[in-house]
mmCIF file with all atom_site columns, C-alpha atoms and ligand atoms in Angstrom:
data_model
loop_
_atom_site.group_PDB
_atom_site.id
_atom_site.type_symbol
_atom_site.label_atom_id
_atom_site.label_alt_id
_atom_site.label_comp_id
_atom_site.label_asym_id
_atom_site.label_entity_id
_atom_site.label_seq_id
_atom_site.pdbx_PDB_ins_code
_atom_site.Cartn_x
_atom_site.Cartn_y
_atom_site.Cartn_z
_atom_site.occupancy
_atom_site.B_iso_or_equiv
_atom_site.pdbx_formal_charge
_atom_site.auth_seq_id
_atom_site.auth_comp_id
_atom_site.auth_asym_id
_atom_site.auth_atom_id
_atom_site.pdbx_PDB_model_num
ATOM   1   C  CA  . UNK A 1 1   ? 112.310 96.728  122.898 1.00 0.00 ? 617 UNK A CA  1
ATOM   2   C  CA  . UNK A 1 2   ? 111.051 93.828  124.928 1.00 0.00 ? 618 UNK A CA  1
ATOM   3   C  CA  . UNK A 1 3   ? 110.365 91.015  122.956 1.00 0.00 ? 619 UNK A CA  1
ATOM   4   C  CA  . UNK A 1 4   ? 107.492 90.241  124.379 1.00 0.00 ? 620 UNK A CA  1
ATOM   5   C  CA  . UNK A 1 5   ? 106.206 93.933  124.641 1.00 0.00 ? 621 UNK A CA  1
ATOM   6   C  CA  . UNK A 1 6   ? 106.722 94.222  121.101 1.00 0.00 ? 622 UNK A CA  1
ATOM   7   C  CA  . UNK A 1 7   ? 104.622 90.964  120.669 1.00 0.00 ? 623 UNK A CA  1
ATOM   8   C  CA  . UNK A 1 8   ? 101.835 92.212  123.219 1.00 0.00 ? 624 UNK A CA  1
ATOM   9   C  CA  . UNK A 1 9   ? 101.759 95.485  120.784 1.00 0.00 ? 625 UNK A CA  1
ATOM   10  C  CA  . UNK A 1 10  ? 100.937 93.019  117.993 1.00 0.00 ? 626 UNK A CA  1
ATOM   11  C  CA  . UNK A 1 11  ? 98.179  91.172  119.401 1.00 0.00 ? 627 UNK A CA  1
ATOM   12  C  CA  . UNK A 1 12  ? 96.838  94.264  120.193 1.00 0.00 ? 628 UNK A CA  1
ATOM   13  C  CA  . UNK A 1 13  ? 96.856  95.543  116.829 1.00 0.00 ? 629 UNK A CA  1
ATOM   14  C  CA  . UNK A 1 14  ? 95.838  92.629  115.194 1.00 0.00 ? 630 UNK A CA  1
ATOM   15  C  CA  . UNK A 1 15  ? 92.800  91.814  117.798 1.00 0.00 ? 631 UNK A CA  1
ATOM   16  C  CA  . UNK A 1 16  ? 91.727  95.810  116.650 1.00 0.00 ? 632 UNK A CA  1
ATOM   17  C  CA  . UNK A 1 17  ? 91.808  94.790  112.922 1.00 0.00 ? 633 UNK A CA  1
ATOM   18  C  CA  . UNK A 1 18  ? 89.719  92.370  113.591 1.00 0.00 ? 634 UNK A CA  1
ATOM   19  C  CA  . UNK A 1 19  ? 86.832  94.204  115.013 1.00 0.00 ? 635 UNK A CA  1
ATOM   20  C  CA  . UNK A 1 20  ? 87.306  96.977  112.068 1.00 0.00 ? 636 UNK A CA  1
ATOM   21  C  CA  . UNK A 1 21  ? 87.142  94.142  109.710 1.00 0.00 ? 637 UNK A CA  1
ATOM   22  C  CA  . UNK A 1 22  ? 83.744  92.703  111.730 1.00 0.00 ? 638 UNK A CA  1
ATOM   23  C  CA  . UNK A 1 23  ? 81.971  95.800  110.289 1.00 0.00 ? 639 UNK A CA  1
ATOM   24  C  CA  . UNK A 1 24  ? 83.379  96.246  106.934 1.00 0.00 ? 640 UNK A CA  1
ATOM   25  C  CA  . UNK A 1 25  ? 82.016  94.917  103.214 1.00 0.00 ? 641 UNK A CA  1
ATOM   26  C  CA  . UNK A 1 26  ? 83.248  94.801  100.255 1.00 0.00 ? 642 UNK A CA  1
ATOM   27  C  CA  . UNK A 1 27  ? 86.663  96.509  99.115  1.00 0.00 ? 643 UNK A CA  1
ATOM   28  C  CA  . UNK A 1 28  ? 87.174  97.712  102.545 1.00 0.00 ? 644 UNK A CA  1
ATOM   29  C  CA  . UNK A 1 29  ? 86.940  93.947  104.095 1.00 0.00 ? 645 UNK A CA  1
ATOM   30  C  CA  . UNK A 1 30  ? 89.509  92.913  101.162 1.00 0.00 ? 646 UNK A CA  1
ATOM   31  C  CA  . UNK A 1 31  ? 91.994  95.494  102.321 1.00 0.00 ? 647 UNK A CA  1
ATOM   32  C  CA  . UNK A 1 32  ? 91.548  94.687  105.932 1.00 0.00 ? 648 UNK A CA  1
ATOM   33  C  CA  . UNK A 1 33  ? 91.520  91.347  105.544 1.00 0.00 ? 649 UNK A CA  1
ATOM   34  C  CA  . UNK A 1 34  ? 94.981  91.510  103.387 1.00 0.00 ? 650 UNK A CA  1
ATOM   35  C  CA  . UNK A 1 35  ? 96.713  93.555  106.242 1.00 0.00 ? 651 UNK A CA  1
ATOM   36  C  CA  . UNK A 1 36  ? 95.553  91.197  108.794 1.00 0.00 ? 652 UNK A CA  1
ATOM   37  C  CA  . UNK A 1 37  ? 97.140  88.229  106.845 1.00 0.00 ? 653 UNK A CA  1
ATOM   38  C  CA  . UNK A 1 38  ? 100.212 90.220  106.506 1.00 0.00 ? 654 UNK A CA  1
ATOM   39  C  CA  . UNK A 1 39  ? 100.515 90.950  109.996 1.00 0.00 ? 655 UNK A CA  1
ATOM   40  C  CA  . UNK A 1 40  ? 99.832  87.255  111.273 1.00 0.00 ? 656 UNK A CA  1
ATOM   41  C  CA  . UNK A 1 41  ? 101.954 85.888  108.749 1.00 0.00 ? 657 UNK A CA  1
ATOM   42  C  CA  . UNK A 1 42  ? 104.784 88.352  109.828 1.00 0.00 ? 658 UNK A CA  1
ATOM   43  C  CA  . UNK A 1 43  ? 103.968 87.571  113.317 1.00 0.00 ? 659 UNK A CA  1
ATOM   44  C  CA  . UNK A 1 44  ? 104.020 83.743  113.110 1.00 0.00 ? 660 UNK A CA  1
ATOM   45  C  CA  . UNK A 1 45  ? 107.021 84.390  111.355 1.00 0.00 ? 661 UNK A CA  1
ATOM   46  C  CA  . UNK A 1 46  ? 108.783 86.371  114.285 1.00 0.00 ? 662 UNK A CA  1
ATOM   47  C  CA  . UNK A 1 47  ? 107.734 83.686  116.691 1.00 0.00 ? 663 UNK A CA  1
ATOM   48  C  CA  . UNK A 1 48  ? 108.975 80.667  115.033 1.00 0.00 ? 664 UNK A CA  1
ATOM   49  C  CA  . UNK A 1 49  ? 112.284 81.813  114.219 1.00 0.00 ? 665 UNK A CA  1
ATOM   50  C  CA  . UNK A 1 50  ? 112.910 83.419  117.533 1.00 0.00 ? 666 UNK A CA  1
ATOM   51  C  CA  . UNK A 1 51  ? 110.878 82.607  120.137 1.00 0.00 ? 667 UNK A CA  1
ATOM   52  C  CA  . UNK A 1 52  ? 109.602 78.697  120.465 1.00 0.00 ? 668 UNK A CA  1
ATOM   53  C  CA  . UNK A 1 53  ? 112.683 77.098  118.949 1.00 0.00 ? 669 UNK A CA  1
ATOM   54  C  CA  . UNK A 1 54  ? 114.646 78.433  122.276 1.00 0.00 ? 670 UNK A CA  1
ATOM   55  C  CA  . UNK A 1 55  ? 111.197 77.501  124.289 1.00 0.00 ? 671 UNK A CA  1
ATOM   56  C  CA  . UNK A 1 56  ? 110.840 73.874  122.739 1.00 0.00 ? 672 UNK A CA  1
ATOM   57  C  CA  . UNK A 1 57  ? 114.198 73.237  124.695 1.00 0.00 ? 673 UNK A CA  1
ATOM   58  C  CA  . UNK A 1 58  ? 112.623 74.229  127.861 1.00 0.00 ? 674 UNK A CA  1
ATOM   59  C  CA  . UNK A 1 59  ? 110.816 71.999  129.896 1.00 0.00 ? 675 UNK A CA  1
ATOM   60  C  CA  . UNK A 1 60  ? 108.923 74.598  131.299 1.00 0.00 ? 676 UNK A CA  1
ATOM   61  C  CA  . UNK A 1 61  ? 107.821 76.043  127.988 1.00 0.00 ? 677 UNK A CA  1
ATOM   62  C  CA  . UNK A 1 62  ? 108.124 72.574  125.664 1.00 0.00 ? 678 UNK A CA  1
ATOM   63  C  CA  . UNK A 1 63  ? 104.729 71.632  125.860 1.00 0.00 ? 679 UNK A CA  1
ATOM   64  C  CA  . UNK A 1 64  ? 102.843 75.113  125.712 1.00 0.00 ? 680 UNK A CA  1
ATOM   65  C  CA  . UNK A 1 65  ? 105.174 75.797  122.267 1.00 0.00 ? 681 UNK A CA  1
ATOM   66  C  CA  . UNK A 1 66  ? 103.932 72.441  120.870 1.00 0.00 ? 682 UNK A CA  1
ATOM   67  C  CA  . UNK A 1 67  ? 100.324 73.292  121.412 1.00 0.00 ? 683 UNK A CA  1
ATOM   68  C  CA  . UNK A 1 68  ? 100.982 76.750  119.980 1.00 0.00 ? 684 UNK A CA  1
ATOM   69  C  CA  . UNK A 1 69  ? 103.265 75.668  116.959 1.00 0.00 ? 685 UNK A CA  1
ATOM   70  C  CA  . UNK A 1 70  ? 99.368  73.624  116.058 1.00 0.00 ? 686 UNK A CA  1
ATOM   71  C  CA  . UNK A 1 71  ? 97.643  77.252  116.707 1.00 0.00 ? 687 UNK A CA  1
ATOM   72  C  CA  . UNK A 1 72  ? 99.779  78.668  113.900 1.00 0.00 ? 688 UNK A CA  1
ATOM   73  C  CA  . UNK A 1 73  ? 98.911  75.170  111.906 1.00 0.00 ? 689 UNK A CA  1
ATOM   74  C  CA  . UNK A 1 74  ? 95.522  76.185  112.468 1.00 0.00 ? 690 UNK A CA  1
ATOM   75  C  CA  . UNK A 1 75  ? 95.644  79.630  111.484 1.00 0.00 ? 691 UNK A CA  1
ATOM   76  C  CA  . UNK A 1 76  ? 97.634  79.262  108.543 1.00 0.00 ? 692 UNK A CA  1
ATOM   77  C  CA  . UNK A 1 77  ? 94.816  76.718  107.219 1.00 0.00 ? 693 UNK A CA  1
ATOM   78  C  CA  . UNK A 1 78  ? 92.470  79.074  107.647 1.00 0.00 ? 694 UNK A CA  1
ATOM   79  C  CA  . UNK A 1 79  ? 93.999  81.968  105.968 1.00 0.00 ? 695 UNK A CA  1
ATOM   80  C  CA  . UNK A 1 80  ? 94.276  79.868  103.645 1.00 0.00 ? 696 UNK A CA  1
ATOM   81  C  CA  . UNK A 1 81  ? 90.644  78.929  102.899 1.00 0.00 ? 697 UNK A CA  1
ATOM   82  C  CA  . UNK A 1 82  ? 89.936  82.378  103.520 1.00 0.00 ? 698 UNK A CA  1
ATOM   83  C  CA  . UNK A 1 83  ? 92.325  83.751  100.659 1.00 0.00 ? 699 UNK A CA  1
ATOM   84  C  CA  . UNK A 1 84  ? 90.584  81.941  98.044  1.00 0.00 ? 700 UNK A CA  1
ATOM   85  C  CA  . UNK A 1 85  ? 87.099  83.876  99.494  1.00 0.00 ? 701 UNK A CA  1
ATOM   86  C  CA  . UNK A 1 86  ? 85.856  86.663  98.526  1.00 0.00 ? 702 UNK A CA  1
ATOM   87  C  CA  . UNK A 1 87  ? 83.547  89.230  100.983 1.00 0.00 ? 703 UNK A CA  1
ATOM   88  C  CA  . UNK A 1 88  ? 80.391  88.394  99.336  1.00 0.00 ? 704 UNK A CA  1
ATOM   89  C  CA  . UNK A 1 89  ? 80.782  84.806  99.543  1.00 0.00 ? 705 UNK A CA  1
ATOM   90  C  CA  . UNK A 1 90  ? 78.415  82.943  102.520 1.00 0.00 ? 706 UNK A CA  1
ATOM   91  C  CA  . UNK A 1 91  ? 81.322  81.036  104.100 1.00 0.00 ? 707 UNK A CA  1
ATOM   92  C  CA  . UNK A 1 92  ? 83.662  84.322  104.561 1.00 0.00 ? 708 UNK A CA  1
ATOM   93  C  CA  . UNK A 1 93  ? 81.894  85.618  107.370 1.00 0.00 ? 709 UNK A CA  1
ATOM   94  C  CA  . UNK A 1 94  ? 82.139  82.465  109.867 1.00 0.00 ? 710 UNK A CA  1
ATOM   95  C  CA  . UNK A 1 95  ? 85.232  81.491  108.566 1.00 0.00 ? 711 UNK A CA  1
ATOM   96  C  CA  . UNK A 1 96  ? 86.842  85.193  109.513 1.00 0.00 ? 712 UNK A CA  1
ATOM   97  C  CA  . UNK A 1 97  ? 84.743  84.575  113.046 1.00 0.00 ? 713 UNK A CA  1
ATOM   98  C  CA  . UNK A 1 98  ? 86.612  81.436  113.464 1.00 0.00 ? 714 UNK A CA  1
ATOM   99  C  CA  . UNK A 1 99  ? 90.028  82.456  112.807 1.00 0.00 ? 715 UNK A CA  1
ATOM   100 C  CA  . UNK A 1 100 ? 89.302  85.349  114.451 1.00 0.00 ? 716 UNK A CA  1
ATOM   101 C  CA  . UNK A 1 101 ? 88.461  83.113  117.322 1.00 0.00 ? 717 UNK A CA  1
ATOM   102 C  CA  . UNK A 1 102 ? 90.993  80.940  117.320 1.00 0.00 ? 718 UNK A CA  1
ATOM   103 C  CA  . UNK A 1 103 ? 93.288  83.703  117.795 1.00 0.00 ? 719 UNK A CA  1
ATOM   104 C  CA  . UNK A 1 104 ? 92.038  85.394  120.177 1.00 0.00 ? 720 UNK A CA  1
ATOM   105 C  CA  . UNK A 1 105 ? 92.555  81.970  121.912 1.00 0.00 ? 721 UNK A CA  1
ATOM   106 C  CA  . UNK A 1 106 ? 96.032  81.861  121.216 1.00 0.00 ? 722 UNK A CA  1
ATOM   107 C  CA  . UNK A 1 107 ? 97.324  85.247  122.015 1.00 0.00 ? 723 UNK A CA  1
ATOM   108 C  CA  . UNK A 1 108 ? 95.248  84.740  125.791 1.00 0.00 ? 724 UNK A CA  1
ATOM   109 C  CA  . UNK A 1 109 ? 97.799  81.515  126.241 1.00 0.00 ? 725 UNK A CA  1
ATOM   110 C  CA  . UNK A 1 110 ? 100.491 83.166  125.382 1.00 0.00 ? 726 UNK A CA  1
ATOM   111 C  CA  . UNK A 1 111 ? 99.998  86.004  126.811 1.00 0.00 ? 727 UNK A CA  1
ATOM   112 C  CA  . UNK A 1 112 ? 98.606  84.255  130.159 1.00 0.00 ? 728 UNK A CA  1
ATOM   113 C  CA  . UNK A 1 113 ? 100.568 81.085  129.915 1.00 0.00 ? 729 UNK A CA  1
ATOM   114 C  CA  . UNK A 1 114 ? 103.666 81.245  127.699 1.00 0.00 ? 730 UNK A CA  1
ATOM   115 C  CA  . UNK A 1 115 ? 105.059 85.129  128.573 1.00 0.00 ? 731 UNK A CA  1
ATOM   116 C  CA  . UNK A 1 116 ? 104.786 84.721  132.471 1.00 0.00 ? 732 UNK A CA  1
ATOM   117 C  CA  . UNK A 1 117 ? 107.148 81.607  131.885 1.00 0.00 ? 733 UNK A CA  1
ATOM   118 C  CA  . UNK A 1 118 ? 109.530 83.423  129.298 1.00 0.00 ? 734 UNK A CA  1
ATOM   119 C  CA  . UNK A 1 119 ? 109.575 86.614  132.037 1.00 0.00 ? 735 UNK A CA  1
ATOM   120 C  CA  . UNK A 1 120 ? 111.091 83.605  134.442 1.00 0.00 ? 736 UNK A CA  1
ATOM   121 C  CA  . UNK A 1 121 ? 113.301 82.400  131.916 1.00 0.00 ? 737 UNK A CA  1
ATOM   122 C  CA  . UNK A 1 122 ? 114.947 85.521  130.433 1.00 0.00 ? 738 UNK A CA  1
ATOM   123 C  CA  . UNK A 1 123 ? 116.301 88.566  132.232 1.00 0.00 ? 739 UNK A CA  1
ATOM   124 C  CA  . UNK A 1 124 ? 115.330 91.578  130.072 1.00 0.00 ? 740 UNK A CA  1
ATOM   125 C  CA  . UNK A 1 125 ? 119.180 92.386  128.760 1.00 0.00 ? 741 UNK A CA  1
ATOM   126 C  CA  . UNK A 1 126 ? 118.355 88.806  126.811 1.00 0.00 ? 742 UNK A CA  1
ATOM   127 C  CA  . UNK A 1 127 ? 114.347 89.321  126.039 1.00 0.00 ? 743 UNK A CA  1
ATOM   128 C  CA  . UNK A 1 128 ? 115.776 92.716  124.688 1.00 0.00 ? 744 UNK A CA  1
ATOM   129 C  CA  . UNK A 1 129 ? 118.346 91.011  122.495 1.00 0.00 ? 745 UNK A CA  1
ATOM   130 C  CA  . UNK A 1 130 ? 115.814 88.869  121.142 1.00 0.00 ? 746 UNK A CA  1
ATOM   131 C  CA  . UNK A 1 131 ? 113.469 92.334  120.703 1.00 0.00 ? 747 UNK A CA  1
ATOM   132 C  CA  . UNK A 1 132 ? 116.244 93.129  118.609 1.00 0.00 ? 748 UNK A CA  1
ATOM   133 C  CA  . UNK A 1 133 ? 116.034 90.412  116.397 1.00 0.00 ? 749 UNK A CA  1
ATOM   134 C  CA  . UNK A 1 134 ? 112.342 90.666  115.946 1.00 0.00 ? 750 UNK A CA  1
ATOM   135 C  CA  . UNK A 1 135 ? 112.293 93.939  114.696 1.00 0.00 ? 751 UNK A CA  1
ATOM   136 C  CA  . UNK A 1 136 ? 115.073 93.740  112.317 1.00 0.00 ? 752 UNK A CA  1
ATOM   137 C  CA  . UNK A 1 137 ? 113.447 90.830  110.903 1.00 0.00 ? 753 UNK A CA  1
ATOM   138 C  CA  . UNK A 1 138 ? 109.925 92.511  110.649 1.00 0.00 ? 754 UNK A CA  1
ATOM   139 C  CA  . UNK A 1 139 ? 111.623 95.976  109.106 1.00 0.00 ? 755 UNK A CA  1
ATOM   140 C  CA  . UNK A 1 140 ? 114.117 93.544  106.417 1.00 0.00 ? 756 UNK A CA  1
ATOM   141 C  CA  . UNK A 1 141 ? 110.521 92.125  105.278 1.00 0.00 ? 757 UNK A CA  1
ATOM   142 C  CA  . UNK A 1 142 ? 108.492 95.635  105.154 1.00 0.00 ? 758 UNK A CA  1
ATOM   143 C  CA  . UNK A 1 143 ? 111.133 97.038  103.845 1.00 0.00 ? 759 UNK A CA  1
ATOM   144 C  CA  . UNK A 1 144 ? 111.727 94.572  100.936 1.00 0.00 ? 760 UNK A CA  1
ATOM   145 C  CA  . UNK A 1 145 ? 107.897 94.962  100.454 1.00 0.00 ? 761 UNK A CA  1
ATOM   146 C  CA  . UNK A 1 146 ? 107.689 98.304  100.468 1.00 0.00 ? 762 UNK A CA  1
ATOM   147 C  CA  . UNK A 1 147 ? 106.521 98.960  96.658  1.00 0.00 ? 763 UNK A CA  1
ATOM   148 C  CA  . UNK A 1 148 ? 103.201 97.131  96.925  1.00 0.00 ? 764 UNK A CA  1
ATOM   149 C  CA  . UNK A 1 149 ? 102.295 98.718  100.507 1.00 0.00 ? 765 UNK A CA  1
ATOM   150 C  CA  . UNK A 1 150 ? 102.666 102.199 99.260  1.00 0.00 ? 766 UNK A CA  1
ATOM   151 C  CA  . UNK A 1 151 ? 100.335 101.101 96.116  1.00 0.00 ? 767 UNK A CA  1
HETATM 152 FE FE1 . FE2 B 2 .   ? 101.783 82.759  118.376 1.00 0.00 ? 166 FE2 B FE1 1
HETATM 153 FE FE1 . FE2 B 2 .   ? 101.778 85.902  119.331 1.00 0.00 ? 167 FE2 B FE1 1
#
């Protein structure tokens, strides 16, 4: 697949936890709120190792993958905060918003600013390759953590 198909799925998923997770509580916010951490950290994951170290080299691309590289930053700090929160605490709510926020942000530049530059950069036999790449990485990971997902 398309790298950046595959990546457009993912923001798409994600963006739909999110608004599950706006109107769950409790246990059901916990769960939620540990697949969305999953999935972003996957994502980042995917992104740094195969998409904006190729980018940064690009001067085209260099400065939109520096800003973004601070987006993860960002995010990660949050999930951070976040993980040592539980649902009933005050600050959970507008810190989830925020994130939330913040990467909504992030996926609208790169899916309006950074992809349109990639699609210029990349025929598809190479964004292809590098959809290749992604997904073997994400199903090594799954698969290697398969015992607590089926829990
Ligand atoms: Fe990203
Ligand atoms: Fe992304």
């Amino acid at each position: 697949m398309d790298a950046l198909q595959l990546l457009e799925k993912e923001h798409k998923g994600v963006k739909a936890l999110f608004r599950k997770l706006e109107k769950a509580e409790g246990r059901e916010a916990s769960a939620l709120w540990e697949q969305i951490k999953a999935d972003l950290i996957m994502h980042e994951q995917m992104e740094e190792t195969y998409l904006y170290p190729p980018l940064k080299e690009e001067d085209r691309t260099e400065d939109l993958v520096l800003e973004a590289y601070e987006e993860h930053h960002l995010a990660d700090l949050l999930i951070e905060e976040i993980s040592r929160l539980r649902p009933s605490d005050e600050q959970w709510q507008p810190k989830i918003k925020v994130l939330q926020e913040n990467i909504e942000h992030h996926i609208e530049e790169e899916e309006g600013q950074l992809f349109p530059k990639v699609r210029k950069l990349w025929d598809m036999d190479k964004r292809k390759r590098v959809g290749e790449q992604m997904a073997g990485m994400k199903q090594h990971a799954t698969g290697s953590r398969g015992g607590s997902a089926s829990r």
